[in-house]
mmCIF file of C-alpha atoms and ligand atoms in Angstrom:
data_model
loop_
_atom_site.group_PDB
_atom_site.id
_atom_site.type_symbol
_atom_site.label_atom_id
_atom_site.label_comp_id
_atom_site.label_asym_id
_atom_site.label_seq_id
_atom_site.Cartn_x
_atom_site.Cartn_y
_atom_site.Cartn_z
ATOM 1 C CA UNK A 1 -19.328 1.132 -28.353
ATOM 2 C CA UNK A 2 -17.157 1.301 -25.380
ATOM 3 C CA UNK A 3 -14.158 -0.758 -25.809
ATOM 4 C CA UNK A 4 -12.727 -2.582 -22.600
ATOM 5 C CA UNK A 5 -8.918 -2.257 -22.190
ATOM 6 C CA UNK A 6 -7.698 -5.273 -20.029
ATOM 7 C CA UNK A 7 -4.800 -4.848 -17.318
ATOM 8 C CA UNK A 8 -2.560 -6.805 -19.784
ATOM 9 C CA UNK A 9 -3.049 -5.012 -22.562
ATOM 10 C CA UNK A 10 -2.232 -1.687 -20.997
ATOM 11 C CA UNK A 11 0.693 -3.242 -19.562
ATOM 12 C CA UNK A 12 1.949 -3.668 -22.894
ATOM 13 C CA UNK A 13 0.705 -0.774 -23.761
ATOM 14 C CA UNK A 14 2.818 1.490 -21.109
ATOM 15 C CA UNK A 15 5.561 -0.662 -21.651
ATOM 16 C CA UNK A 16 6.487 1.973 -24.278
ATOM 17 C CA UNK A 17 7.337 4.565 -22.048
ATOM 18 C CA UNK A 18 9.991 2.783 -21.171
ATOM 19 C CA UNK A 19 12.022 2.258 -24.631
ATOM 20 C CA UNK A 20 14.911 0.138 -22.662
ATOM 21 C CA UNK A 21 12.272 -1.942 -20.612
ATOM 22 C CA UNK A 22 13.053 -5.615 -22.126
ATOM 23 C CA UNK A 23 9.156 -6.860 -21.132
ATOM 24 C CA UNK A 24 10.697 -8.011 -17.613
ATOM 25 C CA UNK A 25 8.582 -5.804 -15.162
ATOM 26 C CA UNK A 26 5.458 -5.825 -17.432
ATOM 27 C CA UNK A 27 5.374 -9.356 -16.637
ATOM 28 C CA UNK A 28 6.132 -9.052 -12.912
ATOM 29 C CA UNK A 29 3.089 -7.118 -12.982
ATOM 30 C CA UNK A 30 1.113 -9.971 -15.233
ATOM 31 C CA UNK A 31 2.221 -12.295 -12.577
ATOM 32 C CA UNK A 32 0.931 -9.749 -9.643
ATOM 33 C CA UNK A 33 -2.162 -9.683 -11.658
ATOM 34 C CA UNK A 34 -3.338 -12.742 -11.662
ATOM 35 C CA UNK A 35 -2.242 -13.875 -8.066
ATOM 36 C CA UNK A 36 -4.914 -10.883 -7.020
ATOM 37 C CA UNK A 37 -7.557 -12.990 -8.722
ATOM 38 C CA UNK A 38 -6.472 -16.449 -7.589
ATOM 39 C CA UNK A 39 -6.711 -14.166 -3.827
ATOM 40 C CA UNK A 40 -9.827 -12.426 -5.085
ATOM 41 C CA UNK A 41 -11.857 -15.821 -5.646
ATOM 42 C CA UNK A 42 -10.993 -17.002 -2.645
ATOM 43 C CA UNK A 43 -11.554 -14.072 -0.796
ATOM 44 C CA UNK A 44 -15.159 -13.292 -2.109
ATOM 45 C CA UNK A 45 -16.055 -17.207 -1.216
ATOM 46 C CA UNK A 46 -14.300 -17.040 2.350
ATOM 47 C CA UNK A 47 -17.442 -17.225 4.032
ATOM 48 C CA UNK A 48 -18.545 -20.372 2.221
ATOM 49 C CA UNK A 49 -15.860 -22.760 2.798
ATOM 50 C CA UNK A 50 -14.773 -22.087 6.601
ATOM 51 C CA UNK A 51 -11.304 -20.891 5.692
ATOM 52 C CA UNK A 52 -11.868 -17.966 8.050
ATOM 53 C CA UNK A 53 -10.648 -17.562 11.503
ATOM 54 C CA UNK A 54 -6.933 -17.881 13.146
ATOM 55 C CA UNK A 55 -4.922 -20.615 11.629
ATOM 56 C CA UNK A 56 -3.217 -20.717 14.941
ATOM 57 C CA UNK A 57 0.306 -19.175 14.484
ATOM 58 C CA UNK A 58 1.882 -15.769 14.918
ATOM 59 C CA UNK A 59 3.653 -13.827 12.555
ATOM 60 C CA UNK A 60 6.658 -11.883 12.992
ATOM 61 C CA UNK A 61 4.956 -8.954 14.592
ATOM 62 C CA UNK A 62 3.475 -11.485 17.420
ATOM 63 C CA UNK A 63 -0.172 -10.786 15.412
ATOM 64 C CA UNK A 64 -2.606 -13.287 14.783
ATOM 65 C CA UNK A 65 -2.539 -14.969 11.726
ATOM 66 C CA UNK A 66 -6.014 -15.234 9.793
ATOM 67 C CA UNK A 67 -5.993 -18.859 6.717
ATOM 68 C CA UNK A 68 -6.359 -16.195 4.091
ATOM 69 C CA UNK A 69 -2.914 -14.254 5.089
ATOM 70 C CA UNK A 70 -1.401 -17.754 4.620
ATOM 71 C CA UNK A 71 -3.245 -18.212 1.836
ATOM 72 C CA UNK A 72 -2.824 -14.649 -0.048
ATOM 73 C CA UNK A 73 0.936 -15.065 0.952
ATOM 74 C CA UNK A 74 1.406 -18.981 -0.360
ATOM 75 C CA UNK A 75 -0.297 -17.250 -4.060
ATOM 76 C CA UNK A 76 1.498 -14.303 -4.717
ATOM 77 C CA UNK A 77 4.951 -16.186 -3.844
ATOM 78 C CA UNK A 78 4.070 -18.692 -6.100
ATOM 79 C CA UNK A 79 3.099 -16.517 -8.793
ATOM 80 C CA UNK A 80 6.387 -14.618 -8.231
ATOM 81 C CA UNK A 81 8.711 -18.040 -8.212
ATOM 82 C CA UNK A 82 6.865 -19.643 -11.681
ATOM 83 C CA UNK A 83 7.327 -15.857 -13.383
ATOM 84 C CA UNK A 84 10.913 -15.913 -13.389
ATOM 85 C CA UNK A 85 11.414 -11.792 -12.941
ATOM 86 C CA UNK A 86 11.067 -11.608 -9.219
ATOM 87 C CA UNK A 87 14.732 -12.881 -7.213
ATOM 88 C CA UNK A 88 13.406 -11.876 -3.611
ATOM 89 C CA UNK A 89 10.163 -11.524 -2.095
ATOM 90 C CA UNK A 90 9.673 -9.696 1.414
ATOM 91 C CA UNK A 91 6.420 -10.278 2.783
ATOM 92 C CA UNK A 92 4.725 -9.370 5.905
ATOM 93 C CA UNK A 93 3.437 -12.846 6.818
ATOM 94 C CA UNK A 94 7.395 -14.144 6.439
ATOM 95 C CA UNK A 95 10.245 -13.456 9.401
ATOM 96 C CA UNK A 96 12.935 -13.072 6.509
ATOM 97 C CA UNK A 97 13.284 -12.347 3.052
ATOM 98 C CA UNK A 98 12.294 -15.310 0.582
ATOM 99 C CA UNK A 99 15.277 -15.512 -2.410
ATOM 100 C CA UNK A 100 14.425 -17.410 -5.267
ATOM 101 C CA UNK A 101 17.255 -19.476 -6.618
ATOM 102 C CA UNK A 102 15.438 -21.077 -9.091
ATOM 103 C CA UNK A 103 17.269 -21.799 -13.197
ATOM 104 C CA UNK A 104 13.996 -19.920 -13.944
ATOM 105 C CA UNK A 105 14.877 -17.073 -11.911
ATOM 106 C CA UNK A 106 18.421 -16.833 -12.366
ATOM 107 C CA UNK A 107 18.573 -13.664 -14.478
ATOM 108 C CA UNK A 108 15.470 -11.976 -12.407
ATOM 109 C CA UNK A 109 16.540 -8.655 -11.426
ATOM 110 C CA UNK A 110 13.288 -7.465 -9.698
ATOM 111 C CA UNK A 111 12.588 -7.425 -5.726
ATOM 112 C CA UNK A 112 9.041 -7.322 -4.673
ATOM 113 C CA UNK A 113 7.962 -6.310 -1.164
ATOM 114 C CA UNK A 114 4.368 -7.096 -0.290
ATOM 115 C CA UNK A 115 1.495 -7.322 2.275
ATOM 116 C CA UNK A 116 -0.432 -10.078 1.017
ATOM 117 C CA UNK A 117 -3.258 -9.371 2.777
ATOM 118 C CA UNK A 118 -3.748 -6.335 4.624
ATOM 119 C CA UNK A 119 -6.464 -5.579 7.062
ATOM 120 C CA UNK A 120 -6.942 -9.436 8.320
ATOM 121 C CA UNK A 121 -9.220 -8.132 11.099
ATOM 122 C CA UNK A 122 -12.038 -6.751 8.406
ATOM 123 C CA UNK A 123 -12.195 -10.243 6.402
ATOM 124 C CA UNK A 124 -14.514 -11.984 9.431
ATOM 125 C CA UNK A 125 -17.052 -8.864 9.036
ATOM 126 C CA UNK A 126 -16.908 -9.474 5.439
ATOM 127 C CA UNK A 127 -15.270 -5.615 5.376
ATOM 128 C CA UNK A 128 -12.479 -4.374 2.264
ATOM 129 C CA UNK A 129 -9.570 -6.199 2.562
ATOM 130 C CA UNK A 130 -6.491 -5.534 0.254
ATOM 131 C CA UNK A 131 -2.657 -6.588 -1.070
ATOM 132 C CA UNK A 132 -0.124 -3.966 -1.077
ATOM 133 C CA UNK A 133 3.157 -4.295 -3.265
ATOM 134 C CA UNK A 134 6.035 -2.891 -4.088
ATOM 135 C CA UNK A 135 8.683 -3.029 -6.536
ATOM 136 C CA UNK A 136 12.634 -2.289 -6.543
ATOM 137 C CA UNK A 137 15.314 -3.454 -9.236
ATOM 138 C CA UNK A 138 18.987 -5.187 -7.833
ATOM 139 C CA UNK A 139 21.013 -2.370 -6.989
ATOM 140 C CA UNK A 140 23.355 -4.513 -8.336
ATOM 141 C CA UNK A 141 22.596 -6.405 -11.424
ATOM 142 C CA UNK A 142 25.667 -8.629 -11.067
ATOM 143 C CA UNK A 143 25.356 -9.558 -8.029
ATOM 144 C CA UNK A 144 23.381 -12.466 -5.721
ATOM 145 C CA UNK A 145 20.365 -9.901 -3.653
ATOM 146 C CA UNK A 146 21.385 -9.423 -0.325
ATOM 147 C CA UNK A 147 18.461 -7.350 2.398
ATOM 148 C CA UNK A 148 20.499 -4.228 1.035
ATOM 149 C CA UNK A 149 18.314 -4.814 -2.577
ATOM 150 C CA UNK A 150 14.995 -5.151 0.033
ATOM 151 C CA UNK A 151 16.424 -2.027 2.492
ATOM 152 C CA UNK A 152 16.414 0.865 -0.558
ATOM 153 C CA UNK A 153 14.144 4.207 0.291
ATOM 154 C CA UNK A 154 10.891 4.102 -1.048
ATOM 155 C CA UNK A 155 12.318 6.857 -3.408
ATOM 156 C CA UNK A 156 13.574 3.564 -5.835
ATOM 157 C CA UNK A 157 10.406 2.064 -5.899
ATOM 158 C CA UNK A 158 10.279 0.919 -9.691
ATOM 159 C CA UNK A 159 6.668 0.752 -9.386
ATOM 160 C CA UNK A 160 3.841 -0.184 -6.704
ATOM 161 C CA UNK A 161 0.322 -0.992 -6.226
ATOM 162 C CA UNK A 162 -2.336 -2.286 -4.355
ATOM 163 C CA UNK A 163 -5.326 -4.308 -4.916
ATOM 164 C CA UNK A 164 -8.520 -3.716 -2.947
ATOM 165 C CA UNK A 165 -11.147 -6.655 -2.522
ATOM 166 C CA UNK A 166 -14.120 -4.194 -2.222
ATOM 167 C CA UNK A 167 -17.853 -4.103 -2.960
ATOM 168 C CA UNK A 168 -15.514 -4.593 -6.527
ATOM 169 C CA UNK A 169 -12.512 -5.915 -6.720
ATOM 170 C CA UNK A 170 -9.517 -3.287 -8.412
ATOM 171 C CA UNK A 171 -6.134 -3.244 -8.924
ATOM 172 C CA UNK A 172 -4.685 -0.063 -8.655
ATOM 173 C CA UNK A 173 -0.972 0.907 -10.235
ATOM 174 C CA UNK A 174 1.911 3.120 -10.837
ATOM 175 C CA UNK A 175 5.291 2.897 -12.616
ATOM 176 C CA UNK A 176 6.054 6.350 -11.268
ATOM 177 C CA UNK A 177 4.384 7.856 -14.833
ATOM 178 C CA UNK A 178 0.663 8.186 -12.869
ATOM 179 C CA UNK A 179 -1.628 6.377 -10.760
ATOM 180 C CA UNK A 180 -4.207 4.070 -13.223
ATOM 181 C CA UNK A 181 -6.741 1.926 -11.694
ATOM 182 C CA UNK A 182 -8.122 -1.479 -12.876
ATOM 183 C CA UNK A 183 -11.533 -2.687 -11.905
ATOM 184 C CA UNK A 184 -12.072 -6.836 -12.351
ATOM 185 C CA UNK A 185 -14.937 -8.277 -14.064
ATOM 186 C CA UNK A 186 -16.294 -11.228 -13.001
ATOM 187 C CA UNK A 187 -17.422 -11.956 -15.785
ATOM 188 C CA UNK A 188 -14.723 -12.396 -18.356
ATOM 189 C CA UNK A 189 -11.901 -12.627 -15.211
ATOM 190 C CA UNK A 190 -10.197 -9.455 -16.409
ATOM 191 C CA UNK A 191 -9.152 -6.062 -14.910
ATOM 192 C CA UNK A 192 -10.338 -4.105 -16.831
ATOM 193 C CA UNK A 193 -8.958 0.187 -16.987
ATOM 194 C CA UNK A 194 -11.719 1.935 -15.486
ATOM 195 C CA UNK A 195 -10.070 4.706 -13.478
ATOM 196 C CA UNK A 196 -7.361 5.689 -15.803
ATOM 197 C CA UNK A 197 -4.755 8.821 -14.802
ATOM 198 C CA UNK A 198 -6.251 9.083 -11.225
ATOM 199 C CA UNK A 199 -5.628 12.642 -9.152
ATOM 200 C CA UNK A 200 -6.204 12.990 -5.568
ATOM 201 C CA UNK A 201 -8.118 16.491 -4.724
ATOM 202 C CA UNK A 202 -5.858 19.100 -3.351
ATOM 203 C CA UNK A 203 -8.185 19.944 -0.401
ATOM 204 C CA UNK A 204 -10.440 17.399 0.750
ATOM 205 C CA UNK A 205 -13.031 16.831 3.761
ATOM 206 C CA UNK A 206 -12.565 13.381 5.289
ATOM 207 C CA UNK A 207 -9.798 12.049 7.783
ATOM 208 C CA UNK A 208 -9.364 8.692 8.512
ATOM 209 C CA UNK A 209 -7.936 7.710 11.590
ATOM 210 C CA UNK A 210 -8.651 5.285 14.820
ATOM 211 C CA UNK A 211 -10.214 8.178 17.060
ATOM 212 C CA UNK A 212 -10.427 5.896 19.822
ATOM 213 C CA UNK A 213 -6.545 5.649 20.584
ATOM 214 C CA UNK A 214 -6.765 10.149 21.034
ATOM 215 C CA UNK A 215 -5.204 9.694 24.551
ATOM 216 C CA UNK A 216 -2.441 8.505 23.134
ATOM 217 C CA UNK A 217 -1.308 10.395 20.287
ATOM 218 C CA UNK A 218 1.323 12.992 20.220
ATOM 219 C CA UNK A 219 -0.280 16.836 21.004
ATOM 220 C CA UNK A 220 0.202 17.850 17.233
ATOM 221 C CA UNK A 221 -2.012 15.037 15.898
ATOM 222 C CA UNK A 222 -4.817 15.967 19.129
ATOM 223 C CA UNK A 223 -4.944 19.497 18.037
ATOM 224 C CA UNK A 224 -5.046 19.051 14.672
ATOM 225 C CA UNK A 225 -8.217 16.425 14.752
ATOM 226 C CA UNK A 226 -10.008 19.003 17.072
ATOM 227 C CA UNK A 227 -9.049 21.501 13.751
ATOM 228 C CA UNK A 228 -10.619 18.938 12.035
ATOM 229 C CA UNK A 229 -13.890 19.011 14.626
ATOM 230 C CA UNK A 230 -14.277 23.039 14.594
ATOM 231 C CA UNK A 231 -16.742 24.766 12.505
ATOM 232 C CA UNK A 232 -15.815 26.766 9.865
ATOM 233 C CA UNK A 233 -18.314 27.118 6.825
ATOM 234 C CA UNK A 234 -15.214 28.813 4.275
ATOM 235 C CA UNK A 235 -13.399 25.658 4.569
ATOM 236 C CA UNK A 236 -16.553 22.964 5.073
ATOM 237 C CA UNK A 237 -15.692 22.060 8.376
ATOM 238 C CA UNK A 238 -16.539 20.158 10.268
ATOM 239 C CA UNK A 239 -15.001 16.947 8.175
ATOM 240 C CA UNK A 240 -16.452 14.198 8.217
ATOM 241 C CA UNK A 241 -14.676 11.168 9.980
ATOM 242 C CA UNK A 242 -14.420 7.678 8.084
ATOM 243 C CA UNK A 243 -12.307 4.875 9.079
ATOM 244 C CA UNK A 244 -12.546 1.175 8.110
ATOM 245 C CA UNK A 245 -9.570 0.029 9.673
ATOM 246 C CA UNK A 246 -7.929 -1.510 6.689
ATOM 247 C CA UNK A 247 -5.734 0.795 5.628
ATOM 248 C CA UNK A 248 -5.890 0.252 1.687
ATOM 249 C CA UNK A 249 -9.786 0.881 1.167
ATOM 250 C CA UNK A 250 -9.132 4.376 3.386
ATOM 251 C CA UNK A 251 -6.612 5.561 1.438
ATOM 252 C CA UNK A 252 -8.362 4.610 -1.671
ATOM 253 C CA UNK A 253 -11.803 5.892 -0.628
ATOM 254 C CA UNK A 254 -9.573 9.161 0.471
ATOM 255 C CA UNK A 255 -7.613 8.781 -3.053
ATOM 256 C CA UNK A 256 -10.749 9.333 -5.417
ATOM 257 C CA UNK A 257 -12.623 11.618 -2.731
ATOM 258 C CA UNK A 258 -9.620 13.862 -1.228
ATOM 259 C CA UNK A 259 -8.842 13.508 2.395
ATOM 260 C CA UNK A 260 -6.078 12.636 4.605
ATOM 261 C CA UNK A 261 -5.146 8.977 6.401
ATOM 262 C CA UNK A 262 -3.448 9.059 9.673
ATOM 263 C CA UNK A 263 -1.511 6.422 11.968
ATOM 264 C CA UNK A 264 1.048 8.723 14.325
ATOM 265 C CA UNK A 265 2.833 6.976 16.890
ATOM 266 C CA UNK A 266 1.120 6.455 20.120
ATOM 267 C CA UNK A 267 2.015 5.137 23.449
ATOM 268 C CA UNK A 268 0.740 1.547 22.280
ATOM 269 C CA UNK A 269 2.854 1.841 19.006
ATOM 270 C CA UNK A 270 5.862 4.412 19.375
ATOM 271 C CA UNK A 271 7.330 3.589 16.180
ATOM 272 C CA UNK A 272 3.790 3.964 14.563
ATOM 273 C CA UNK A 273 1.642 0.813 13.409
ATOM 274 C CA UNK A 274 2.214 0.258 9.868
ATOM 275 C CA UNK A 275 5.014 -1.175 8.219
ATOM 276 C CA UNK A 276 7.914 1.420 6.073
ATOM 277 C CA UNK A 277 8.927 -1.373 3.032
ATOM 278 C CA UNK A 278 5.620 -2.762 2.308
ATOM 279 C CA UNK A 279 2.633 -0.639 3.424
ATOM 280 C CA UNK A 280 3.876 3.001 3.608
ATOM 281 C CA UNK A 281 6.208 3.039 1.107
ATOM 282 C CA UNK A 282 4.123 1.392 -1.875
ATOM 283 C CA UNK A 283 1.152 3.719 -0.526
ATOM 284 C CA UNK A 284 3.503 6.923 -0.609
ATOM 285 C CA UNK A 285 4.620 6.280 -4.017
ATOM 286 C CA UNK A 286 0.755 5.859 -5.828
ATOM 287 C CA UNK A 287 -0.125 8.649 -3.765
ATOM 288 C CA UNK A 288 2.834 11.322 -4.575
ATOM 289 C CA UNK A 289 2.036 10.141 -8.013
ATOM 290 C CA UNK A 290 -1.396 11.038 -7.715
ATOM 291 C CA UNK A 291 -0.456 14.346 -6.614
ATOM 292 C CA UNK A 292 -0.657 14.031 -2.850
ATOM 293 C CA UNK A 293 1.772 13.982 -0.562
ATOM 294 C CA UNK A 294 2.803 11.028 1.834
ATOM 295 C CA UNK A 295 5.072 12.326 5.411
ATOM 296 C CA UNK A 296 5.816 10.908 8.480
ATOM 297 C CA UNK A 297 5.318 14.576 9.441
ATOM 298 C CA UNK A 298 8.654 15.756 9.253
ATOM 299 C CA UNK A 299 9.862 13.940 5.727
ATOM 300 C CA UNK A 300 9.018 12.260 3.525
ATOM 301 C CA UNK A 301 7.852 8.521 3.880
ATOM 302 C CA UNK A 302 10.099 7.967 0.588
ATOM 303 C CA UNK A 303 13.285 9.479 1.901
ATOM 304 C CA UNK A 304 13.181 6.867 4.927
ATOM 305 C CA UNK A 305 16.010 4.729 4.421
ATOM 306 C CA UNK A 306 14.960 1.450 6.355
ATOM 307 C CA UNK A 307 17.025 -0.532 8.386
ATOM 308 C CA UNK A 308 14.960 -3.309 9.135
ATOM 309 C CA UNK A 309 12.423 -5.393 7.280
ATOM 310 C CA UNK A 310 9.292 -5.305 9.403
ATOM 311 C CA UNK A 311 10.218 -1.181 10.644
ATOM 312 C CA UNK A 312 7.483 0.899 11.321
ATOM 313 C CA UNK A 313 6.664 4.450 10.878
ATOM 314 C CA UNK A 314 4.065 6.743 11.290
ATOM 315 C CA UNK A 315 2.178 7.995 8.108
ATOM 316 C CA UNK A 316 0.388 10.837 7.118
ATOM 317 C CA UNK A 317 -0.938 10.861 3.605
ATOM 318 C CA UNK A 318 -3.654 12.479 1.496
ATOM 319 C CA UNK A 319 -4.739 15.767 -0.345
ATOM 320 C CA UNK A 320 -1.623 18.298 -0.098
ATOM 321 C CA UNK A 321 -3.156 20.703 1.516
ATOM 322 C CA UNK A 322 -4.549 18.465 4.353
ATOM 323 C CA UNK A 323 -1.108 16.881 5.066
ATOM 324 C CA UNK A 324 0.488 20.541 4.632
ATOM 325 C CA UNK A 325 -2.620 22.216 7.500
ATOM 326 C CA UNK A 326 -1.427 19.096 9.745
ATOM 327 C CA UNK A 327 2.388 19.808 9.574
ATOM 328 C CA UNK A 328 1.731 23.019 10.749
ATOM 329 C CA UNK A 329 -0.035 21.835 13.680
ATOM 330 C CA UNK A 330 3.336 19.224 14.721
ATOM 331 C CA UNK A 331 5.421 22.474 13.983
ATOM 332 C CA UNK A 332 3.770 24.564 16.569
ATOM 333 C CA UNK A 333 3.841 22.043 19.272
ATOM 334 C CA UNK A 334 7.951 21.648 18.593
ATOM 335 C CA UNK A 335 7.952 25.183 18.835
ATOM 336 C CA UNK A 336 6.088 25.406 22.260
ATOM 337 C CA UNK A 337 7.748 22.235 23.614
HETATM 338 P P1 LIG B 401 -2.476 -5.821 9.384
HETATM 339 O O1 LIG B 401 -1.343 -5.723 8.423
HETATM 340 O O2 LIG B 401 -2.151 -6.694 10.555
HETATM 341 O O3 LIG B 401 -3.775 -6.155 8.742
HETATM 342 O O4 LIG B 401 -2.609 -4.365 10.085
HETATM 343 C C1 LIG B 401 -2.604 -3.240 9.301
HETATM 344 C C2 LIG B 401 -3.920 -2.553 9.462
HETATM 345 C C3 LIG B 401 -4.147 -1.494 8.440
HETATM 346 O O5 LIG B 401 -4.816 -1.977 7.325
HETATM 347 C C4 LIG B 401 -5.009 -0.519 9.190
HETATM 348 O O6 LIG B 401 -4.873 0.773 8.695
HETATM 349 C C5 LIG B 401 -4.501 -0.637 10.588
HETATM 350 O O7 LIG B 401 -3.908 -1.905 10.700
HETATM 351 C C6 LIG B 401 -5.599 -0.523 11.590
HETATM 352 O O8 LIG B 401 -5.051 -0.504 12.853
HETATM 353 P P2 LIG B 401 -5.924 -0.131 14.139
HETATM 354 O O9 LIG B 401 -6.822 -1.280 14.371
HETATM 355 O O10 LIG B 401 -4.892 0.059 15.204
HETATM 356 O O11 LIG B 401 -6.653 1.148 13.841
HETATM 357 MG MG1 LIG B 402 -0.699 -5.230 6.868
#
């Protein structure tokens, strides 16, 4: 008989590896845990109870807001303020950091950075949505946080994941030891480990990128999608093309399949779309751990120090040797230009 091992109980598990780790994190990630399915129900019954559409306000980025952003954002800060482990949360949906000053919280040395829900323009088409998150400890246990705790490279991530509500909904993880995915069932409300140790492919055939801004990007990323278009049976070109537009359910189709996800910079977004402390960074980190690599196409998304909360950059990430056959293409241009 197979045996089902639930989220929790490898969280306990893996809390092992760690022989100083107190429990503190392992519940941080109890209490991300169940916030996804608090999301996840709602999510999954969006179309039946009119919470779709705008709710009418902007967020920081001057974007839309959809009810379930609000929603997914209101639930995981919640979870994070009754857990007691979490002292800031920076979230997409919220202008500035969120401390938590709570008796509850008083000793919590863990900062979580988080895109509630990512993709907001897929959940109307009933498309994969997802939640990104990331985790840092207090540089300074001592000490109140300041945005110096939120502002650390990606390189201190203590651990990151993301959840994607999919055709199934799964919760995917790492504590820097390996990528392990979690896939919920319904039926008994648990995620369940059902992708454990997960490797992206070296090489891979599929890139992932919004084709129809191509005027805009930089000459590298032009000449290396027409690389991507040419013909060459030794290396199965042509790849194919696949982009959903939510950025967590590319990377993860990319993740278990092999392939690369792009977002350069553009005229319409010269700093890139997608935001350094809680989309590329947590992204980076699962997949550098699952043996890919993760650039802005010069360094490494990790080794960005940020200065602001909502910076962008542009991201590259996928199978090594995609996101290595890509460099080479920026290179040459620098060269020429
Ligand atoms: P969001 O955080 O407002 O949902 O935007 C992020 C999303 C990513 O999920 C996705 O990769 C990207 O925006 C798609 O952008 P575009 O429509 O420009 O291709
Ligand atoms: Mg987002």
């Amino acid at each position: 008989m197979n045996t089902l091992k639930t989220l929790g109980q490898f969280i306990i598990e893996k809390q092992a590896d760690f022989p100083f780790a107190k429990g503190e994190l392992s519940r941080l990630l109890r209490d991300i845990g169940i916030a996804a399915k608090i999301v996840n129900r709602e999510v999954n019954k969006a179309g039946l109870v009119d919470i779709l559409g705008n709710a009418g306000t902007m967020n920081v980025q001057g974007e839309d807001q959809k009810k379930l952003d609000i929603y997914a954002n209101e639930q995981f800060i919640a979870a994070l303020r009754t857990g007691g482990e979490c002292c800031v949360v920076a979230s997409e949906e919220n202008d500035e950091c969120v401390y938590i000053e709570s008796e509850i919280s008083k000793n919590a040395k863990y900062i979580v950075a988080i895109d509630p829900l990512d993709g907001s323009s897929n959940i109307e088409v009933n498309a994969a949505i997802g939640t990104v998150f990331s985790i840092y400890r207090k540089i300074n246990s001592d000490q109140k946080p300041t945005i110096e705790d939120v502002l650390q490279p990606g390189n201190k991530q203590v651990a990151a994941g993301y959840v994607i509500y999919g055709s199934s909904t799964m919760l995917v993880y790492t504590t820097g030891k390996g990528v392990n995915g979690f896939t919920l069932d319904p039926s008994i409300g648990e995620f369940c480990l059902s992708h454990p140790n997960m490797k992206i492919p070296k090489d891979g055939t599929i890139y992932s990128i919004n084709e129809g801004n191509y005027v805009h990007f930089p000459k590298g990323v032009k000449d290396y999608i027409k690389y991507c278009q040419v013909e060459d049976k030794e290396t199965s070109r042509p790849y194919t093309s696949r982009y959903i537009g939510s950025m967590v359910a590319d990377i993860h189709r990319n993740l278990i399949k092999g392939g690369i996800f792009l977002y350069p910079v553009s005229s319409a977004y010269p700093d890139g779309k997608l935001r350094l402390v809680y989309e590329c960074n947590p992204m980076a980190f699962i997949l550098e751990q699952a043996g890919g690599l993760a650039t802005d196409g010069y360094q490494r998304i990790l080794d960005i120090k940020p200065i602001e909360l909502h910076q962008r950059a542009a991201i590259f990430l996928g199978s090594e040797n995609m996101v290595l056959m890509l460099h080479s293409f920026l290179k040459e241009v620098k060269k020429v230009g």
